[in-house]
PDB file of C-alpha atoms in Angstrom:
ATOM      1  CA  UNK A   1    -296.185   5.719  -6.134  1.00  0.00           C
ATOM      2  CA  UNK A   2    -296.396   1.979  -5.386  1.00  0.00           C
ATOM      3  CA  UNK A   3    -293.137  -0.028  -4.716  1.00  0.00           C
ATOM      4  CA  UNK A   4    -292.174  -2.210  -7.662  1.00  0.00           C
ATOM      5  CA  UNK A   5    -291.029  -4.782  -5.567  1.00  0.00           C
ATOM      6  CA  UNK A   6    -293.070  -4.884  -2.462  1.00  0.00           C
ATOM      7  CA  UNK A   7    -291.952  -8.478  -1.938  1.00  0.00           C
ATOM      8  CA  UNK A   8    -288.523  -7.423  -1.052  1.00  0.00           C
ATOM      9  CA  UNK A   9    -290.013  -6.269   2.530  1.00  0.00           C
ATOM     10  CA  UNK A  10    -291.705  -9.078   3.495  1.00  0.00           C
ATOM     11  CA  UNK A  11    -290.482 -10.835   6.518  1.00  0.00           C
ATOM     12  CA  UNK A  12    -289.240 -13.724   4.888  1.00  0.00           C
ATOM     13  CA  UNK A  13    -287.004 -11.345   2.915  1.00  0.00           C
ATOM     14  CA  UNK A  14    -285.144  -9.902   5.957  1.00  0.00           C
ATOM     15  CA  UNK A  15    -284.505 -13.011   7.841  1.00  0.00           C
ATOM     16  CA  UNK A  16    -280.851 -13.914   6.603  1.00  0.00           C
ATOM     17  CA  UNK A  17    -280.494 -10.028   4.917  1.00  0.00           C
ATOM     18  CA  UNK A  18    -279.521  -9.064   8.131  1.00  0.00           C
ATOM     19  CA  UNK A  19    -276.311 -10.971   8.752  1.00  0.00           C
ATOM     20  CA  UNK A  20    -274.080  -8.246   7.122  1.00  0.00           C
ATOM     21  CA  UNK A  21    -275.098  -5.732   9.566  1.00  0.00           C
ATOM     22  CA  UNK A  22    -274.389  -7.771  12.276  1.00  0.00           C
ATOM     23  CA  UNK A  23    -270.981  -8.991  11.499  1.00  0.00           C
ATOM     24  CA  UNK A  24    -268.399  -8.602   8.380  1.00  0.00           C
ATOM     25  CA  UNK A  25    -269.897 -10.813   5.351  1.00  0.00           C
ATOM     26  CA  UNK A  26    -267.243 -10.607   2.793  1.00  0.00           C
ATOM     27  CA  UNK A  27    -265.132 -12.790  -0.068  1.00  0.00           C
ATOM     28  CA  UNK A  28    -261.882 -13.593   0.859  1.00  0.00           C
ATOM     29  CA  UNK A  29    -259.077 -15.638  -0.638  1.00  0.00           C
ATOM     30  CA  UNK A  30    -257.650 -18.454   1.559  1.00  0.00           C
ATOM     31  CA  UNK A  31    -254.540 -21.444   0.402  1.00  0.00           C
ATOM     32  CA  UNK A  32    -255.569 -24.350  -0.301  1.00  0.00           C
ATOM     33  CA  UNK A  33    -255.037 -26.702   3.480  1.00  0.00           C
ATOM     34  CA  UNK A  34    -252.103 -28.147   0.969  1.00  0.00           C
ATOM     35  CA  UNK A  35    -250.523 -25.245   1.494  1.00  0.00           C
ATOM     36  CA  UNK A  36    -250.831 -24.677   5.197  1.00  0.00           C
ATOM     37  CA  UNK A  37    -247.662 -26.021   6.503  1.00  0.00           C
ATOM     38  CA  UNK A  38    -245.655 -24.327   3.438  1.00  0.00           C
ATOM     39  CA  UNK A  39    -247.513 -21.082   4.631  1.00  0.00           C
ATOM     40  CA  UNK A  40    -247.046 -21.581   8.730  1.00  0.00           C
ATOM     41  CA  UNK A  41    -243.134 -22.348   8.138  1.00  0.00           C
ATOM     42  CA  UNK A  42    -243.245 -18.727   5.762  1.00  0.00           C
ATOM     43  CA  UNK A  43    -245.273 -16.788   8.499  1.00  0.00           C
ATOM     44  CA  UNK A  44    -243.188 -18.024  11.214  1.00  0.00           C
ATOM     45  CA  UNK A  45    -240.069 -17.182   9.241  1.00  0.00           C
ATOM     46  CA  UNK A  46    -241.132 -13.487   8.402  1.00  0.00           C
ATOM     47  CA  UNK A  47    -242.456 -12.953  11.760  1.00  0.00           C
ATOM     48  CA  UNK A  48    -239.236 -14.312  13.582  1.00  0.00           C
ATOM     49  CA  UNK A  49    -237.448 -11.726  11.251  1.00  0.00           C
ATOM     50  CA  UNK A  50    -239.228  -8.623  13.033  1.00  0.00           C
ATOM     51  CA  UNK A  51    -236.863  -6.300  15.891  1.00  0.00           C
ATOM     52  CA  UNK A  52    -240.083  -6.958  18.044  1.00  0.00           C
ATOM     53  CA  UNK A  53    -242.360  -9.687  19.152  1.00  0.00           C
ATOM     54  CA  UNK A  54    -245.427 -10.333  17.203  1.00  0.00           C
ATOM     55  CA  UNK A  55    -248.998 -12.593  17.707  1.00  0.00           C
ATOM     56  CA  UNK A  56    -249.077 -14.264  14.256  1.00  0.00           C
ATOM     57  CA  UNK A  57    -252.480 -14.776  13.123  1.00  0.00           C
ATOM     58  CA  UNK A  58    -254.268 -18.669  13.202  1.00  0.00           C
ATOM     59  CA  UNK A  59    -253.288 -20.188   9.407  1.00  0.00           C
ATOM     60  CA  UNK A  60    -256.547 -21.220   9.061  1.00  0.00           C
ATOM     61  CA  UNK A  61    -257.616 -17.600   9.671  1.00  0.00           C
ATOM     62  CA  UNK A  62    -255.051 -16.323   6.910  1.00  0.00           C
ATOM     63  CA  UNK A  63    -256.630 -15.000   3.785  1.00  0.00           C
ATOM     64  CA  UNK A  64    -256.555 -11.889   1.472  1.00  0.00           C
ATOM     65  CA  UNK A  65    -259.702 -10.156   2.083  1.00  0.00           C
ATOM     66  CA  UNK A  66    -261.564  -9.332  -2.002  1.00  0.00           C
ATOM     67  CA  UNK A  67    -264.732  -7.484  -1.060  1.00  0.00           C
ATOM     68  CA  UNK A  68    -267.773  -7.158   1.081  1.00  0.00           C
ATOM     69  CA  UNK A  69    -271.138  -8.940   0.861  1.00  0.00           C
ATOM     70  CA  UNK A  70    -273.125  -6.489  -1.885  1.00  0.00           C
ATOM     71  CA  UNK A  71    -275.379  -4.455  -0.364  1.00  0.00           C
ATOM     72  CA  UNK A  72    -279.029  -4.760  -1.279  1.00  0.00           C
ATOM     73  CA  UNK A  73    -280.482  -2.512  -3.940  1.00  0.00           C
ATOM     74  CA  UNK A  74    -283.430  -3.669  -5.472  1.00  0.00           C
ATOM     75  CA  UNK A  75    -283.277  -7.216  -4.371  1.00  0.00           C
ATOM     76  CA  UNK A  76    -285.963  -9.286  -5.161  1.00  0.00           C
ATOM     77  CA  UNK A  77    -285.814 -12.742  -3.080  1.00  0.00           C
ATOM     78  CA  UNK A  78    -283.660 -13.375   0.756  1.00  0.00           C
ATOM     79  CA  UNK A  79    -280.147 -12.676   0.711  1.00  0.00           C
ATOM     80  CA  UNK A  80    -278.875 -16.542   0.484  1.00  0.00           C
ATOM     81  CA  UNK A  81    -281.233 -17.321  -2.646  1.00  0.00           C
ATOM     82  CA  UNK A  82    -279.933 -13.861  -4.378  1.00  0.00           C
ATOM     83  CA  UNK A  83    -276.240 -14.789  -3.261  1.00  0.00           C
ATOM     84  CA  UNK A  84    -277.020 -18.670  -4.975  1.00  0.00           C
ATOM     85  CA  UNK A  85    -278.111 -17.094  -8.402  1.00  0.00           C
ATOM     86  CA  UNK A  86    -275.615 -14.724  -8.430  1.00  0.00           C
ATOM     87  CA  UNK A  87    -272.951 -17.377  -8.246  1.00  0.00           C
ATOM     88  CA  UNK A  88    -274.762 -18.411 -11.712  1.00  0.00           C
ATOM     89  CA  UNK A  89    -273.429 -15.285 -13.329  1.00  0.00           C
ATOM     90  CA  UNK A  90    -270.006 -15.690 -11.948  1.00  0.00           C
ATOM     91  CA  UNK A  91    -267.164 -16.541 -14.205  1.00  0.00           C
ATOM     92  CA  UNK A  92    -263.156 -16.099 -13.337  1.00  0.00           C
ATOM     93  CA  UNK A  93    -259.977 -17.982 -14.098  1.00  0.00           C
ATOM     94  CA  UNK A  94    -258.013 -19.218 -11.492  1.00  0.00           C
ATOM     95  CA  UNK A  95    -254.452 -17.417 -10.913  1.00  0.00           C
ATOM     96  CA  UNK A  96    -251.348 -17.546  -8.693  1.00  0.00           C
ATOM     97  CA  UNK A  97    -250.917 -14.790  -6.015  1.00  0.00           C
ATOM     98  CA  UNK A  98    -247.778 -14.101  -5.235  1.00  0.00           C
ATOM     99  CA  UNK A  99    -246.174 -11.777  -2.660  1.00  0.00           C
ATOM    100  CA  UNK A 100    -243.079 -10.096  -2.448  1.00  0.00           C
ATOM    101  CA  UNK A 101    -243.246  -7.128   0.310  1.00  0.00           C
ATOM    102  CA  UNK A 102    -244.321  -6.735   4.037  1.00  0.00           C
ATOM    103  CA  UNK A 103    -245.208  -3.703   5.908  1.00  0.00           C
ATOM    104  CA  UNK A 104    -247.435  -2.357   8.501  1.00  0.00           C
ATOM    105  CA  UNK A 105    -251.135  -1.540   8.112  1.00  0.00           C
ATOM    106  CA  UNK A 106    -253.692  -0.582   9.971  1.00  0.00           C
ATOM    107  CA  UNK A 107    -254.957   3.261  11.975  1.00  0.00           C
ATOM    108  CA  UNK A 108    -252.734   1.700  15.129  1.00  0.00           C
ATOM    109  CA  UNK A 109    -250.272   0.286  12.551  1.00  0.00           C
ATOM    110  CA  UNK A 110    -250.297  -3.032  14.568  1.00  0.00           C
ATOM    111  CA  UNK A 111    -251.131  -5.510  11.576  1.00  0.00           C
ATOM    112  CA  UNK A 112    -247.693  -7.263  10.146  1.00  0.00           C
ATOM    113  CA  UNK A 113    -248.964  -7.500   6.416  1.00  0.00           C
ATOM    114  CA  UNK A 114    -247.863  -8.902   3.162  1.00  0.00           C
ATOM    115  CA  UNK A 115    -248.084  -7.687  -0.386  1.00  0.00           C
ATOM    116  CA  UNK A 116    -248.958  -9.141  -3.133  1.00  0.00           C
ATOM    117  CA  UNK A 117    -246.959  -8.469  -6.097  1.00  0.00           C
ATOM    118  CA  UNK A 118    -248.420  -6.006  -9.404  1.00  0.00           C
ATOM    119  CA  UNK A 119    -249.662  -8.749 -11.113  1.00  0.00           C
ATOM    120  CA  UNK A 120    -251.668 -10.145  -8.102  1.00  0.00           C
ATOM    121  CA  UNK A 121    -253.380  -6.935  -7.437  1.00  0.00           C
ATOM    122  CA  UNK A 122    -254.502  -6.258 -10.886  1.00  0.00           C
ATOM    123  CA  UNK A 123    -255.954  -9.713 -10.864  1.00  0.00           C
ATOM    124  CA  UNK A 124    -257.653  -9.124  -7.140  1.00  0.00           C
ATOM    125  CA  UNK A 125    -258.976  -5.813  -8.462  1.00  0.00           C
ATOM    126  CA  UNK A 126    -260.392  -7.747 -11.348  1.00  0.00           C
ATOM    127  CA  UNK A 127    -261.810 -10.429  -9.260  1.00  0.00           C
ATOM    128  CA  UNK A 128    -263.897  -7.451  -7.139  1.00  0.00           C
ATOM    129  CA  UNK A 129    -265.176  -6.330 -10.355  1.00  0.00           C
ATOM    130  CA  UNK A 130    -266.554  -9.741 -11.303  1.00  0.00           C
ATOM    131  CA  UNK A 131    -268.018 -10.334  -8.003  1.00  0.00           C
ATOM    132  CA  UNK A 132    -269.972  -6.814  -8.222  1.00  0.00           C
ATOM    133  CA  UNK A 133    -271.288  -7.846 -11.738  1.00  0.00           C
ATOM    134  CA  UNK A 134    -272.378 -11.314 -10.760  1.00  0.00           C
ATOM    135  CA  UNK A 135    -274.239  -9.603  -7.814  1.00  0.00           C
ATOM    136  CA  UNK A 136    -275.751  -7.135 -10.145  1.00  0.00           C
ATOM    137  CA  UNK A 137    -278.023  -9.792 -11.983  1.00  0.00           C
ATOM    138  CA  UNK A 138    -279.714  -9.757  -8.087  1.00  0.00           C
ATOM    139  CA  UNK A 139    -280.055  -6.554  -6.850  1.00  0.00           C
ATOM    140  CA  UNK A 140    -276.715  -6.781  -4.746  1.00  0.00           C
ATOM    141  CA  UNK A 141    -274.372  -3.475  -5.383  1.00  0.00           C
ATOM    142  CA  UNK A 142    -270.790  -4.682  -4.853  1.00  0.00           C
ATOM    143  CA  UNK A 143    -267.959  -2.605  -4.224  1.00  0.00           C
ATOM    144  CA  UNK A 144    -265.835  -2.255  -7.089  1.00  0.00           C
ATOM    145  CA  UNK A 145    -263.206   0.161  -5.825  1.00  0.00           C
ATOM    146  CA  UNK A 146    -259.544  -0.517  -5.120  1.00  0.00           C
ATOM    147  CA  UNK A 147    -257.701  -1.991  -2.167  1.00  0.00           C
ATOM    148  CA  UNK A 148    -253.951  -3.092  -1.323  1.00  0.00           C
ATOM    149  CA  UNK A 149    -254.704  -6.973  -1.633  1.00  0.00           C
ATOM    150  CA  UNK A 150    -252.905  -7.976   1.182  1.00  0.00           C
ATOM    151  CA  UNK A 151    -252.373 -10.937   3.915  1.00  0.00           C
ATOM    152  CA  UNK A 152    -252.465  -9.831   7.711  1.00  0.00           C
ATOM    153  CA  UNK A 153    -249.669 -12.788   9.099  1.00  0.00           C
ATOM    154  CA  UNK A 154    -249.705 -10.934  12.894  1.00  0.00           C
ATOM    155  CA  UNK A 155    -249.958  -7.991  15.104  1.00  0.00           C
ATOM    156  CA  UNK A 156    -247.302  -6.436  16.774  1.00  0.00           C
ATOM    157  CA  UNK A 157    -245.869  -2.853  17.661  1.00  0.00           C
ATOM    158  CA  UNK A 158    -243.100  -1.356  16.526  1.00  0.00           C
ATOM    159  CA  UNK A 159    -243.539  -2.788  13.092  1.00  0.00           C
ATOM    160  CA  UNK A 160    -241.428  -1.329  10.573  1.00  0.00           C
ATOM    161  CA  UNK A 161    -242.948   1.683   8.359  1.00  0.00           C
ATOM    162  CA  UNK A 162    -241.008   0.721   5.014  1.00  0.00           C
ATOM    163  CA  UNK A 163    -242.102  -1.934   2.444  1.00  0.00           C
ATOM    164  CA  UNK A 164    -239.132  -4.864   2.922  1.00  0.00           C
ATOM    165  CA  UNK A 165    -238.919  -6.553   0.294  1.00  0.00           C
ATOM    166  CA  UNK A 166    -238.782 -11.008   0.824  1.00  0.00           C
ATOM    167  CA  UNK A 167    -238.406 -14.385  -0.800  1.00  0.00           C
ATOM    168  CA  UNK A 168    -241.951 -14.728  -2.951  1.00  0.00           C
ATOM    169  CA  UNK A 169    -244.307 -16.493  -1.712  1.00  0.00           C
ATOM    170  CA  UNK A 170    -246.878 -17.767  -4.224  1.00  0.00           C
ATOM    171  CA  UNK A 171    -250.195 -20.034  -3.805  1.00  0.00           C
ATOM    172  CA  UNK A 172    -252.842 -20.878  -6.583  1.00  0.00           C
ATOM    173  CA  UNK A 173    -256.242 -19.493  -6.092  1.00  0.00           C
ATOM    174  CA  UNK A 174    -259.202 -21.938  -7.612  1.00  0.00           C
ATOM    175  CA  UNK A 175    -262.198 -20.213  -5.558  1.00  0.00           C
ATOM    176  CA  UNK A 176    -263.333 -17.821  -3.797  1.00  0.00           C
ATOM    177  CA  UNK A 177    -265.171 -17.807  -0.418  1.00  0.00           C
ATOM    178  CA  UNK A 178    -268.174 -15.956   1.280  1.00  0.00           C
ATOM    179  CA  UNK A 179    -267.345 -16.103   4.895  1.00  0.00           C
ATOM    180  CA  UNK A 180    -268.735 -14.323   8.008  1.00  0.00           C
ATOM    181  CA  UNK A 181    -266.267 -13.074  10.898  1.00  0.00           C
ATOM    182  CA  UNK A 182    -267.097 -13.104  14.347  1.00  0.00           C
ATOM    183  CA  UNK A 183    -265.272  -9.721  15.197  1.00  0.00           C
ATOM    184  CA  UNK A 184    -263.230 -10.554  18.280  1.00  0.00           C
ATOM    185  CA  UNK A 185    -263.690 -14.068  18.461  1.00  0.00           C
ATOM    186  CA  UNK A 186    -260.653 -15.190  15.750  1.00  0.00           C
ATOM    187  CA  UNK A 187    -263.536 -17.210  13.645  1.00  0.00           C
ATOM    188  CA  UNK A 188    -264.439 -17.239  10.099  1.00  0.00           C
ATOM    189  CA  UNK A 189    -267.812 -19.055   8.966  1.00  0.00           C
ATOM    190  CA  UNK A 190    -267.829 -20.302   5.389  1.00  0.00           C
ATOM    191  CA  UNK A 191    -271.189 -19.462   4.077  1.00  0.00           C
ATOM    192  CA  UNK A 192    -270.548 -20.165   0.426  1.00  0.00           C
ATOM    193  CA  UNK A 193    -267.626 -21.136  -1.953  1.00  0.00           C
ATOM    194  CA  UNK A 194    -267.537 -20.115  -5.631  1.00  0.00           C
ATOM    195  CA  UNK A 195    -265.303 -21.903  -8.130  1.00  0.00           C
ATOM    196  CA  UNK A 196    -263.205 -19.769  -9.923  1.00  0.00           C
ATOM    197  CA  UNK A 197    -263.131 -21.532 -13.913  1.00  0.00           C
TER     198      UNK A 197
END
């Protein structure tokens, strides 16, 4: 049987499709640069706090992680255009994240973390669902599954095990970024930004 979409493998096609295998392509919540010294005087407050010393991350690298890049499935056009449309389809109301709770995450359980509270995870969960139907319209299978929405402030060792509970800390979120990490290299590329409205 012939391919329905035999455009899908031509050259042109692959050129930019091949980013997310190269490094992490994902949508990621970040402050608004209003809020940066607000958030460096909070990060350096929690991570002062700790029994041990700890590398807090970059502010500008601080951000709750949503989802990854969909994956193709029967794309029909390169992976920028079908990333453009599907920001067409998008639709989601800006909301306040707040957190409440740090722990430790991570396999080596090195990553100083905070929480966001139950309201902010049922509306990051949400948000993952939009982005997967959005992507749908193109041929882009999102995940849709739940995470811990969470924001890595540092790495450390001896972290404590137990959620602590702390002062909230709350920032609006009006959009949501497509970004590109260079694993290793503490650098996030901002590919796209979609409004949240």
């Amino acid at each position: 049987m012939h391919d329905l979409f035999p455009e899908s493998f031509h050259p042109d096609a692959l050129r930019d499709d091949i980013l997310p295998y190269l490094r992490p392509v994902f949508f990621a919540l970040y402050p608004a640069d209003e809020d940066g010294p607000r958030m460096a005087e909070w990060q350096k407050r929690l991570c002062a706090g700790l029994p041990s010393a700890i590398t807090p991350r970059p502010i500008g690298l601080l951000h709750v992680s949503v989802a990854a890049c969909g994956r193709p499935g029967r794309k029909r056009q390169p992976l920028q255009d079908a990333l453009r449309e599907a920001a067409r389809h998008f639709s989601f109301q800006p909301f306040d994240l707040t957190f409440e709770t740090t722990t430790r995450f991570s396999q080596d359980g090195r990553a100083f973390v905070a929480i966001a509270d139950e309201a902010g995870q049922r509306r990051v969960s949400e948000l993952r669902i939009a982005l997967a139907d959005a992507q749908r319209w193109v041929g882009l299978l999102g995940s849709r599954g739940n995470q811990i929405a969470h924001l890595t402030l540092g790495y450390g060792d001896k972290l404590p095990e137990e959620r602590r509970p702390i002062s909230p800390f709350r920032f609006h979120v009006s959009a949501v970024d497509l970004v590109m990490s260079h694993t290793g290299r503490s650098e996030h590329i901002r590919l796209d930004r979609w409004s949240l409205r």
